[in-house]
Amino acid sequence: TFNTINYKMKKIYFSLITIGVLLFSACSNDEPGNGNEEKETGTLTATISFGNKDTKSAQATTRASGSTAIPVVSWGNVKQVQLFLYGDDGIIAFSHILTPGEATNPEATDGRIFNIPNVPLGNYKMALLANTKSSTDNVRTSLDKGQTWDVEFTNANVRGKKIEDILVDVKTKDLPTIPDKVPAEVWKTRKGYDKPSEIFTAFYENVNITEGETKVVIPELKREISLMRTRFDITNVPADEVANRAKVKFDTENSFIVVQRLPQHFSLESGIVSALDSKKVFVGATGANTYRKGEDRPTGYKTPSGGDDYTFVDTKYSRWNEFHIFPNVEGRDGTNIIDKQYFIIIAAWVDLKEGEIYTYADGKIATKSQPVYWWALVKDEFTRNVIREVNLTLETAGYLEFPDEPTAQGSLQIEIGAPEEWNSTIVSTDMNI
């Protein structure tokens, strides 16, 4: 019928229009300067390497250290690196997560090369952030300056966010339990946190992505955490007929090392910027292996000169342990301790036989097996990439009561260099507690 013919002609007519529009669009997109620049991309090549190990030295008193062990640094330290490109307004326009095995030279021990295609054209600043995948690394993350936590960073969800809003914090961890004590009575309002992963960053200015060209950048990963190496002289606990050193056991499940007053978070843009929170307790070690013996000499270390005869202890300090910890100084390379110092608390166990007693430093007397505590303020700073050796001499009989508060006492090719070497100068803090 006439209506059927008319309907079929309309379908043919509209189909021809559609084909014409598609052909015109295809031709237009091949022409330069069509005003559709948001779809144009370039290539970035990044050669990522490790930073200079001595870019930052601790400013506190640097006495000769008693230990010589420096952790060996390799690409095995890096699980993934997230790249951020952002403008002068701080808004992230592009992000890409890189894994070391994806490099074009995956066996390289130093600079590894990464090619990143489909980068929107523009002039950017670049930031790299390594080992902050919250589902697998020892961190929790926020995209909104800490209003919401436990949001894992992806290539997509960081776009449109501000670089200043990217925060990283440590994950929660159960506080040590104490026999015959209600945890709420011991810890009160305090909350336990785990050690951070080995976080690295790098920054680069003027990353100009243009059509048809490959921008090459060579950023260096720099470590954002400190290493607290605790060493213990346990031979000076008073030995008399009342409080005998032999009654104190350091190798039981009731031993622990914790540090009170942690930074509230780490900022990708600025480093450590927040005051220390006295309610946050870093759980460094718990259990029978808390105070490691001198013969406990793990692999993966070297001396400052590269040898393998490294040491953790000496004739005085015979026990040790060490932990990654956030710096407690302002900014990325600051030297001013934020608000207050770190407060270290250690626990051992008084093991009494029937009829024995143990007298604490404040005169309290134990007639049964129970905990003993020592604590001290660490007055020196912990700076990024620095190993601070904290040498603790137990010269009192310790205390029965746990302390309430600290007290004195285009396309993109990116070659990422190997992670930053630890600063070869181990700084030292000696304290009698």
Short mmCIF file of C-alpha atoms in Angstrom, two decimals:
data_model
loop_
_atom_site.label_atom_id
_atom_site.label_comp_id
_atom_site.label_asym_id
_atom_site.label_seq_id
_atom_site.Cartn_x
_atom_site.Cartn_y
_atom_site.Cartn_z
CA THR A 1 0.00 0.00 0.00
CA PHE A 2 0.98 3.62 -0.22
CA ASN A 3 1.56 3.89 3.56
CA THR A 4 3.81 0.84 3.55
CA ILE A 5 5.90 2.23 0.66
CA ASN A 6 6.12 5.62 2.37
CA TYR A 7 7.29 3.97 5.63
CA LYS A 8 10.00 1.99 3.82
CA MET A 9 11.22 5.12 2.01
CA LYS A 10 11.47 6.96 5.33
CA LYS A 11 13.57 4.13 6.75
CA ILE A 12 15.94 4.25 3.77
CA TYR A 13 16.12 8.05 3.97
CA PHE A 14 17.01 8.08 7.67
CA SER A 15 19.53 5.25 7.17
CA LEU A 16 21.30 7.30 4.49
CA ILE A 17 21.40 10.30 6.83
CA THR A 18 22.89 8.15 9.60
CA ILE A 19 25.58 6.76 7.30
CA GLY A 20 26.41 10.28 6.15
CA VAL A 21 26.75 11.55 9.70
CA LEU A 22 29.06 8.65 10.65
CA LEU A 23 31.26 9.20 7.59
CA PHE A 24 31.44 12.94 8.27
CA SER A 25 32.35 12.33 11.93
CA ALA A 26 35.08 9.89 10.97
CA CYS A 27 36.58 12.35 8.51
CA SER A 28 36.33 15.20 10.99
CA ASN A 29 38.08 13.26 13.76
CA ASP A 30 41.04 12.64 11.47
CA GLU A 31 41.51 16.37 10.95
CA PRO A 32 43.72 18.33 13.34
CA GLY A 33 42.27 21.21 15.32
CA ASN A 34 38.70 19.94 15.28
CA GLY A 35 38.10 21.16 18.84
CA ASN A 36 37.69 17.63 20.16
CA GLU A 37 40.92 17.59 22.14
CA GLU A 38 39.51 15.71 25.10
CA LYS A 39 39.65 12.57 22.95
CA GLU A 40 43.21 13.12 21.81
CA THR A 41 45.92 11.32 23.74
CA GLY A 42 49.65 11.06 23.89
CA THR A 43 52.26 8.69 25.30
CA LEU A 44 54.30 8.92 28.49
CA THR A 45 57.49 6.96 29.10
CA ALA A 46 58.72 6.91 32.68
CA THR A 47 62.03 5.51 33.86
CA ILE A 48 61.46 4.97 37.58
CA SER A 49 64.50 4.46 39.79
CA PHE A 50 65.42 4.55 43.47
CA GLY A 51 66.29 7.87 45.08
CA ASN A 52 69.63 8.96 46.46
CA LYS A 53 70.04 7.33 49.88
CA ASP A 54 71.58 10.44 51.45
CA THR A 55 69.10 13.07 50.27
CA LYS A 56 67.99 13.54 53.86
CA SER A 57 70.01 13.04 57.05
CA ALA A 58 68.61 13.15 60.55
CA GLN A 59 69.14 16.47 62.28
CA ALA A 60 69.06 15.11 65.83
CA THR A 61 72.10 14.01 67.77
CA THR A 62 73.76 11.30 65.71
CA ARG A 63 75.83 9.19 68.06
CA ALA A 64 77.68 6.22 66.63
CA SER A 65 75.21 3.35 66.36
CA GLY A 66 75.85 -0.08 67.81
CA SER A 67 74.15 -1.92 64.97
CA THR A 68 75.31 -2.00 61.35
CA ALA A 69 72.45 -3.75 59.54
CA ILE A 70 70.93 -1.82 56.61
CA PRO A 71 67.93 -3.42 54.82
CA VAL A 72 68.74 -4.34 51.23
CA VAL A 73 66.59 -2.41 48.75
CA SER A 74 65.39 -3.88 45.45
CA TRP A 75 62.35 -3.94 43.20
CA GLY A 76 61.11 -6.68 45.51
CA ASN A 77 60.26 -3.84 47.90
CA VAL A 78 57.73 -2.44 45.41
CA LYS A 79 54.39 -4.16 44.85
CA GLN A 80 52.75 -1.49 42.70
CA VAL A 81 53.15 2.20 41.83
CA GLN A 82 50.17 4.46 41.17
CA LEU A 83 50.78 7.40 38.85
CA PHE A 84 48.77 10.61 39.20
CA LEU A 85 48.72 13.47 36.67
CA TYR A 86 47.13 16.70 37.91
CA GLY A 87 46.93 20.36 36.96
CA ASP A 88 47.83 23.56 38.78
CA ASP A 89 44.41 23.37 40.47
CA GLY A 90 45.41 20.04 42.02
CA ILE A 91 42.61 18.11 40.31
CA ILE A 92 43.69 14.65 39.13
CA ALA A 93 43.09 14.25 35.40
CA PHE A 94 44.66 10.83 34.84
CA SER A 95 45.89 7.88 36.88
CA HIS A 96 47.48 4.55 36.07
CA ILE A 97 48.64 1.71 38.32
CA LEU A 98 51.97 0.13 37.38
CA THR A 99 53.44 -3.16 38.60
CA PRO A 100 57.19 -3.82 38.36
CA GLY A 101 56.67 -6.85 36.12
CA GLU A 102 54.92 -4.70 33.49
CA ALA A 103 58.09 -2.73 32.77
CA THR A 104 59.64 -3.09 29.33
CA ASN A 105 62.83 -4.15 31.16
CA PRO A 106 61.35 -6.22 34.04
CA GLU A 107 64.71 -7.70 35.04
CA ALA A 108 66.42 -4.33 35.58
CA THR A 109 67.74 -3.80 39.09
CA ASP A 110 67.75 -0.01 38.82
CA GLY A 111 65.59 2.07 36.47
CA ARG A 112 62.57 0.29 35.06
CA ILE A 113 60.81 1.67 32.00
CA PHE A 114 57.03 1.91 31.72
CA ASN A 115 55.07 3.01 28.65
CA ILE A 116 51.67 4.53 29.40
CA PRO A 117 49.46 5.13 26.34
CA ASN A 118 46.22 7.07 25.99
CA VAL A 119 47.20 9.93 28.27
CA PRO A 120 44.96 12.99 27.70
CA LEU A 121 46.84 15.90 26.14
CA GLY A 122 47.87 18.63 28.51
CA ASN A 123 50.56 19.96 30.81
CA TYR A 124 50.60 18.27 34.23
CA LYS A 125 52.39 17.75 37.48
CA MET A 126 53.06 14.11 38.31
CA ALA A 127 53.03 12.19 41.60
CA LEU A 128 53.86 8.54 42.19
CA LEU A 129 52.66 6.60 45.22
CA ALA A 130 53.91 3.06 45.88
CA ASN A 131 52.63 0.26 48.12
CA THR A 132 49.30 1.79 49.14
CA LYS A 133 46.81 -0.74 47.78
CA SER A 134 44.57 -1.06 50.81
CA SER A 135 43.35 -4.59 50.04
CA THR A 136 46.88 -6.03 50.06
CA ASP A 137 49.15 -3.47 51.75
CA ASN A 138 49.24 -2.48 55.41
CA VAL A 139 47.41 0.81 54.88
CA ARG A 140 43.94 2.26 54.63
CA THR A 141 43.23 5.08 52.22
CA SER A 142 40.94 8.06 51.73
CA LEU A 143 39.95 10.14 48.70
CA ASP A 144 38.20 12.91 50.62
CA LYS A 145 40.75 14.13 53.17
CA GLY A 146 39.80 11.57 55.78
CA GLN A 147 36.02 11.95 55.80
CA THR A 148 35.70 8.42 54.39
CA TRP A 149 38.29 5.68 54.85
CA ASP A 150 38.90 2.21 53.39
CA VAL A 151 38.35 3.36 49.80
CA GLU A 152 40.92 1.57 47.65
CA PHE A 153 42.53 3.74 44.97
CA THR A 154 41.82 2.72 41.37
CA ASN A 155 42.64 4.27 38.01
CA ALA A 156 39.10 5.61 37.78
CA ASN A 157 37.96 6.68 41.25
CA VAL A 158 40.85 9.10 41.85
CA ARG A 159 40.08 11.16 38.72
CA GLY A 160 38.43 14.44 39.51
CA LYS A 161 39.70 14.33 43.09
CA LYS A 162 42.24 16.79 44.46
CA ILE A 163 45.78 15.63 45.12
CA GLU A 164 45.62 17.30 48.56
CA ASP A 165 42.70 15.04 49.50
CA ILE A 166 44.66 11.79 48.99
CA LEU A 167 45.46 10.45 52.47
CA VAL A 168 47.01 7.22 53.77
CA ASP A 169 46.81 5.83 57.30
CA VAL A 170 47.74 2.58 59.03
CA LYS A 171 45.29 -0.27 59.52
CA THR A 172 43.86 -1.14 62.90
CA LYS A 173 45.27 -4.07 64.88
CA ASP A 174 44.25 -5.76 68.11
CA LEU A 175 46.04 -4.43 71.15
CA PRO A 176 47.98 -6.98 73.23
CA THR A 177 45.92 -8.91 75.74
CA ILE A 178 47.02 -9.05 79.38
CA PRO A 179 46.11 -12.05 81.57
CA ASP A 180 43.55 -11.39 84.29
CA LYS A 181 42.93 -7.90 82.96
CA VAL A 182 39.90 -6.52 81.11
CA PRO A 183 41.25 -4.89 77.91
CA ALA A 184 39.01 -1.86 78.37
CA GLU A 185 40.54 -1.24 81.79
CA VAL A 186 44.12 -1.44 80.51
CA TRP A 187 43.80 0.36 77.21
CA LYS A 188 40.81 2.56 78.05
CA THR A 189 40.02 4.70 74.98
CA ARG A 190 43.17 3.75 73.07
CA LYS A 191 43.08 1.86 69.78
CA GLY A 192 45.71 -0.37 68.20
CA TYR A 193 47.30 0.12 64.77
CA ASP A 194 49.60 -1.97 62.61
CA LYS A 195 52.97 -1.02 61.11
CA PRO A 196 52.72 0.76 57.71
CA SER A 197 53.79 -0.77 54.43
CA GLU A 198 57.00 0.56 52.87
CA ILE A 199 55.54 3.66 51.22
CA PHE A 200 57.46 5.43 48.43
CA THR A 201 56.64 8.62 46.52
CA ALA A 202 58.07 10.63 43.64
CA PHE A 203 57.16 14.00 42.12
CA TYR A 204 57.81 15.57 38.74
CA GLU A 205 56.95 18.97 37.24
CA ASN A 206 56.04 19.95 33.66
CA VAL A 207 54.84 16.65 32.23
CA ASN A 208 53.64 18.00 28.88
CA ILE A 209 51.70 15.39 26.88
CA THR A 210 51.41 16.34 23.21
CA GLU A 211 49.93 14.55 20.22
CA GLY A 212 52.31 12.35 18.28
CA GLU A 213 55.17 12.68 20.77
CA THR A 214 56.35 10.60 23.70
CA LYS A 215 57.10 12.45 26.91
CA VAL A 216 59.98 10.86 28.83
CA VAL A 217 60.33 11.42 32.58
CA ILE A 218 62.80 9.92 35.07
CA PRO A 219 61.35 10.11 38.61
CA GLU A 220 63.06 8.63 41.66
CA LEU A 221 61.13 6.77 44.34
CA LYS A 222 61.83 8.06 47.84
CA ARG A 223 60.87 6.29 51.04
CA GLU A 224 58.27 8.01 53.23
CA ILE A 225 58.60 5.91 56.38
CA SER A 226 61.16 5.56 59.17
CA LEU A 227 62.62 2.44 60.74
CA MET A 228 62.60 2.18 64.53
CA ARG A 229 65.25 -0.29 65.67
CA THR A 230 64.81 -1.05 69.38
CA ARG A 231 67.69 -2.63 71.31
CA PHE A 232 67.57 -3.71 74.97
CA ASP A 233 70.02 -4.05 77.82
CA ILE A 234 68.14 -6.33 80.21
CA THR A 235 71.03 -7.10 82.54
CA ASN A 236 70.57 -4.07 84.82
CA VAL A 237 67.15 -4.89 86.25
CA PRO A 238 67.88 -4.65 89.99
CA ALA A 239 69.10 -7.96 91.40
CA ASP A 240 68.66 -8.30 95.15
CA GLU A 241 66.86 -10.59 97.57
CA VAL A 242 63.51 -8.94 96.70
CA ALA A 243 63.53 -8.08 93.00
CA ASN A 244 65.71 -10.57 91.21
CA ARG A 245 66.43 -10.19 87.52
CA ALA A 246 65.99 -13.94 87.04
CA LYS A 247 62.30 -13.57 87.91
CA VAL A 248 61.65 -11.42 84.83
CA LYS A 249 60.98 -13.41 81.67
CA PHE A 250 61.22 -11.71 78.27
CA ASP A 251 60.42 -14.72 76.09
CA THR A 252 56.76 -15.32 76.93
CA GLU A 253 53.51 -14.76 75.07
CA ASN A 254 52.85 -11.81 77.38
CA SER A 255 55.72 -9.70 76.02
CA PHE A 256 55.04 -6.73 73.75
CA ILE A 257 56.42 -3.46 72.41
CA VAL A 258 54.00 -0.63 71.59
CA VAL A 259 54.42 3.02 70.70
CA GLN A 260 51.82 5.59 71.70
CA ARG A 261 51.01 8.85 69.85
CA LEU A 262 50.91 8.13 66.13
CA PRO A 263 50.38 10.72 63.37
CA GLN A 264 46.75 10.86 62.34
CA HIS A 265 47.59 10.27 58.68
CA PHE A 266 50.05 10.71 55.81
CA SER A 267 49.30 13.11 52.94
CA LEU A 268 50.48 12.34 49.41
CA GLU A 269 50.90 16.05 48.74
CA SER A 270 52.58 17.14 51.97
CA GLY A 271 53.85 14.15 53.95
CA ILE A 272 53.11 13.99 57.68
CA VAL A 273 51.06 17.06 58.55
CA SER A 274 48.88 16.12 61.51
CA ALA A 275 49.55 16.22 65.25
CA LEU A 276 50.26 12.98 67.05
CA ASP A 277 47.16 11.26 68.41
CA SER A 278 47.69 9.96 71.97
CA LYS A 279 44.83 7.48 71.51
CA LYS A 280 46.56 5.71 68.62
CA VAL A 281 48.86 2.89 69.71
CA PHE A 282 51.32 1.31 67.29
CA VAL A 283 51.64 -2.43 67.96
CA GLY A 284 55.27 -3.16 67.12
CA ALA A 285 55.67 -6.72 68.37
CA THR A 286 53.89 -9.22 70.61
CA GLY A 287 54.62 -12.70 71.90
CA ALA A 288 57.62 -14.82 72.70
CA ASN A 289 59.77 -13.39 69.90
CA THR A 290 59.24 -9.74 70.90
CA TYR A 291 62.80 -9.34 72.20
CA ARG A 292 64.87 -11.04 69.52
CA LYS A 293 68.17 -12.52 70.56
CA GLY A 294 71.54 -11.57 69.10
CA GLU A 295 71.91 -14.78 67.18
CA ASP A 296 68.60 -14.06 65.45
CA ARG A 297 70.21 -12.55 62.36
CA PRO A 298 67.75 -12.46 59.44
CA THR A 299 68.80 -12.22 55.80
CA GLY A 300 68.08 -9.27 53.52
CA TYR A 301 70.53 -6.86 55.13
CA LYS A 302 73.98 -5.46 54.43
CA THR A 303 76.53 -3.22 56.16
CA PRO A 304 76.76 0.46 55.13
CA SER A 305 79.69 -0.51 52.92
CA GLY A 306 77.76 -3.38 51.34
CA GLY A 307 79.23 -6.28 53.30
CA ASP A 308 77.40 -9.22 54.83
CA ASP A 309 78.89 -9.06 58.34
CA TYR A 310 76.09 -6.82 59.64
CA THR A 311 75.03 -6.83 63.28
CA PHE A 312 71.93 -5.93 65.30
CA VAL A 313 73.33 -6.21 68.83
CA ASP A 314 76.57 -5.70 70.76
CA THR A 315 77.97 -6.71 74.12
CA LYS A 316 75.64 -4.35 75.99
CA TYR A 317 72.39 -4.44 74.05
CA SER A 318 71.71 -8.13 73.54
CA ARG A 319 68.05 -8.05 72.47
CA TRP A 320 66.44 -6.21 69.56
CA ASN A 321 63.49 -5.75 67.22
CA GLU A 322 62.61 -3.23 64.51
CA PHE A 323 59.52 -1.85 62.79
CA HIS A 324 58.42 0.45 60.00
CA ILE A 325 56.83 3.54 61.51
CA PHE A 326 55.58 6.89 60.23
CA PRO A 327 57.87 9.90 60.76
CA ASN A 328 56.87 12.22 63.60
CA VAL A 329 58.12 15.43 62.00
CA GLU A 330 56.27 18.12 60.09
CA GLY A 331 56.11 17.92 56.33
CA ARG A 332 58.00 15.58 54.05
CA ASP A 333 61.53 16.44 55.18
CA GLY A 334 60.87 18.48 58.30
CA THR A 335 62.94 18.42 61.46
CA ASN A 336 60.39 19.76 63.96
CA ILE A 337 58.73 17.03 66.00
CA ILE A 338 54.96 17.32 65.73
CA ASP A 339 53.30 18.34 68.97
CA LYS A 340 54.75 15.61 71.20
CA GLN A 341 57.31 12.82 71.10
CA TYR A 342 56.76 9.12 70.57
CA PHE A 343 56.09 7.21 73.79
CA ILE A 344 57.41 3.64 73.88
CA ILE A 345 55.99 1.06 76.29
CA ILE A 346 57.44 -2.44 76.72
CA ALA A 347 56.08 -5.40 78.66
CA ALA A 348 57.64 -8.54 80.10
CA TRP A 349 56.46 -11.10 82.64
CA VAL A 350 57.28 -11.62 86.30
CA ASP A 351 57.34 -15.39 86.77
CA LEU A 352 57.04 -16.25 90.47
CA LYS A 353 57.16 -19.59 92.19
CA GLU A 354 55.08 -20.21 95.31
CA GLY A 355 56.27 -18.06 98.17
CA GLU A 356 58.34 -15.69 95.99
CA ILE A 357 57.72 -11.95 95.70
CA TYR A 358 58.80 -9.22 93.28
CA THR A 359 59.12 -5.54 94.25
CA TYR A 360 58.37 -2.98 91.52
CA ALA A 361 60.12 0.37 91.13
CA ASP A 362 57.31 2.17 92.99
CA GLY A 363 57.37 -0.25 95.93
CA LYS A 364 54.37 -2.35 94.96
CA ILE A 365 54.87 -6.04 95.60
CA ALA A 366 53.81 -8.96 93.41
CA THR A 367 53.07 -12.27 95.10
CA LYS A 368 51.96 -14.06 91.92
CA SER A 369 53.04 -14.10 88.27
CA GLN A 370 51.96 -10.92 86.46
CA PRO A 371 53.15 -8.26 83.98
CA VAL A 372 55.93 -5.73 84.38
CA TYR A 373 56.13 -2.54 82.30
CA TRP A 374 58.75 0.03 81.40
CA TRP A 375 58.17 3.17 79.35
CA ALA A 376 59.96 6.28 78.08
CA LEU A 377 59.54 9.32 75.83
CA VAL A 378 61.73 9.15 72.72
CA LYS A 379 62.76 12.79 72.41
CA ASP A 380 64.57 12.54 69.05
CA GLU A 381 62.75 12.74 65.74
CA PHE A 382 61.99 9.99 63.27
CA THR A 383 62.67 11.32 59.77
CA ARG A 384 61.69 9.65 56.51
CA ASN A 385 64.20 7.08 55.26
CA VAL A 386 66.22 7.14 58.49
CA ILE A 387 66.93 4.16 60.75
CA ARG A 388 66.75 5.36 64.35
CA GLU A 389 68.28 2.97 66.83
CA VAL A 390 66.57 3.31 70.22
CA ASN A 391 68.77 1.76 72.91
CA LEU A 392 66.87 1.01 76.11
CA THR A 393 68.61 0.14 79.36
CA LEU A 394 66.25 -1.36 81.94
CA GLU A 395 67.78 -0.01 85.13
CA THR A 396 64.66 -0.15 87.33
CA ALA A 397 62.41 -3.02 88.38
CA GLY A 398 59.61 -1.65 86.20
CA TYR A 399 55.97 -1.06 87.14
CA LEU A 400 52.85 -3.10 87.67
CA GLU A 401 50.36 -0.51 86.43
CA PHE A 402 50.08 0.33 82.75
CA PRO A 403 50.63 4.08 82.12
CA ASP A 404 47.48 6.07 81.32
CA GLU A 405 49.23 8.82 79.38
CA PRO A 406 52.78 9.48 78.20
CA THR A 407 54.92 10.81 80.97
CA ALA A 408 58.45 12.05 81.00
CA GLN A 409 60.28 9.38 81.39
CA GLY A 410 49.95 11.35 24.47
CA SER A 411 51.38 8.08 25.48
CA LEU A 412 53.56 8.03 28.47
CA GLN A 413 56.72 6.05 29.02
CA ILE A 414 57.83 6.11 32.62
CA GLU A 415 61.05 4.59 33.88
CA ILE A 416 60.81 4.21 37.64
CA GLY A 417 64.16 3.88 39.34
CA ALA A 418 64.73 1.35 42.07
CA PRO A 419 63.38 2.28 45.54
CA GLU A 420 65.41 4.69 47.62
CA GLU A 421 68.30 3.15 49.53
CA TRP A 422 68.09 3.49 53.29
CA ASN A 423 70.24 6.30 54.64
CA SER A 424 73.52 4.60 55.56
CA THR A 425 73.89 6.61 58.78
CA ILE A 426 72.06 4.84 61.60
CA VAL A 427 71.22 7.42 64.27
CA SER A 428 71.02 6.45 67.90
CA THR A 429 68.95 7.30 70.98
CA ASP A 430 70.05 5.96 74.40
CA MET A 431 67.63 5.86 77.33
CA ASN A 432 67.59 4.38 80.80
CA ILE A 433 64.09 3.40 81.87
#
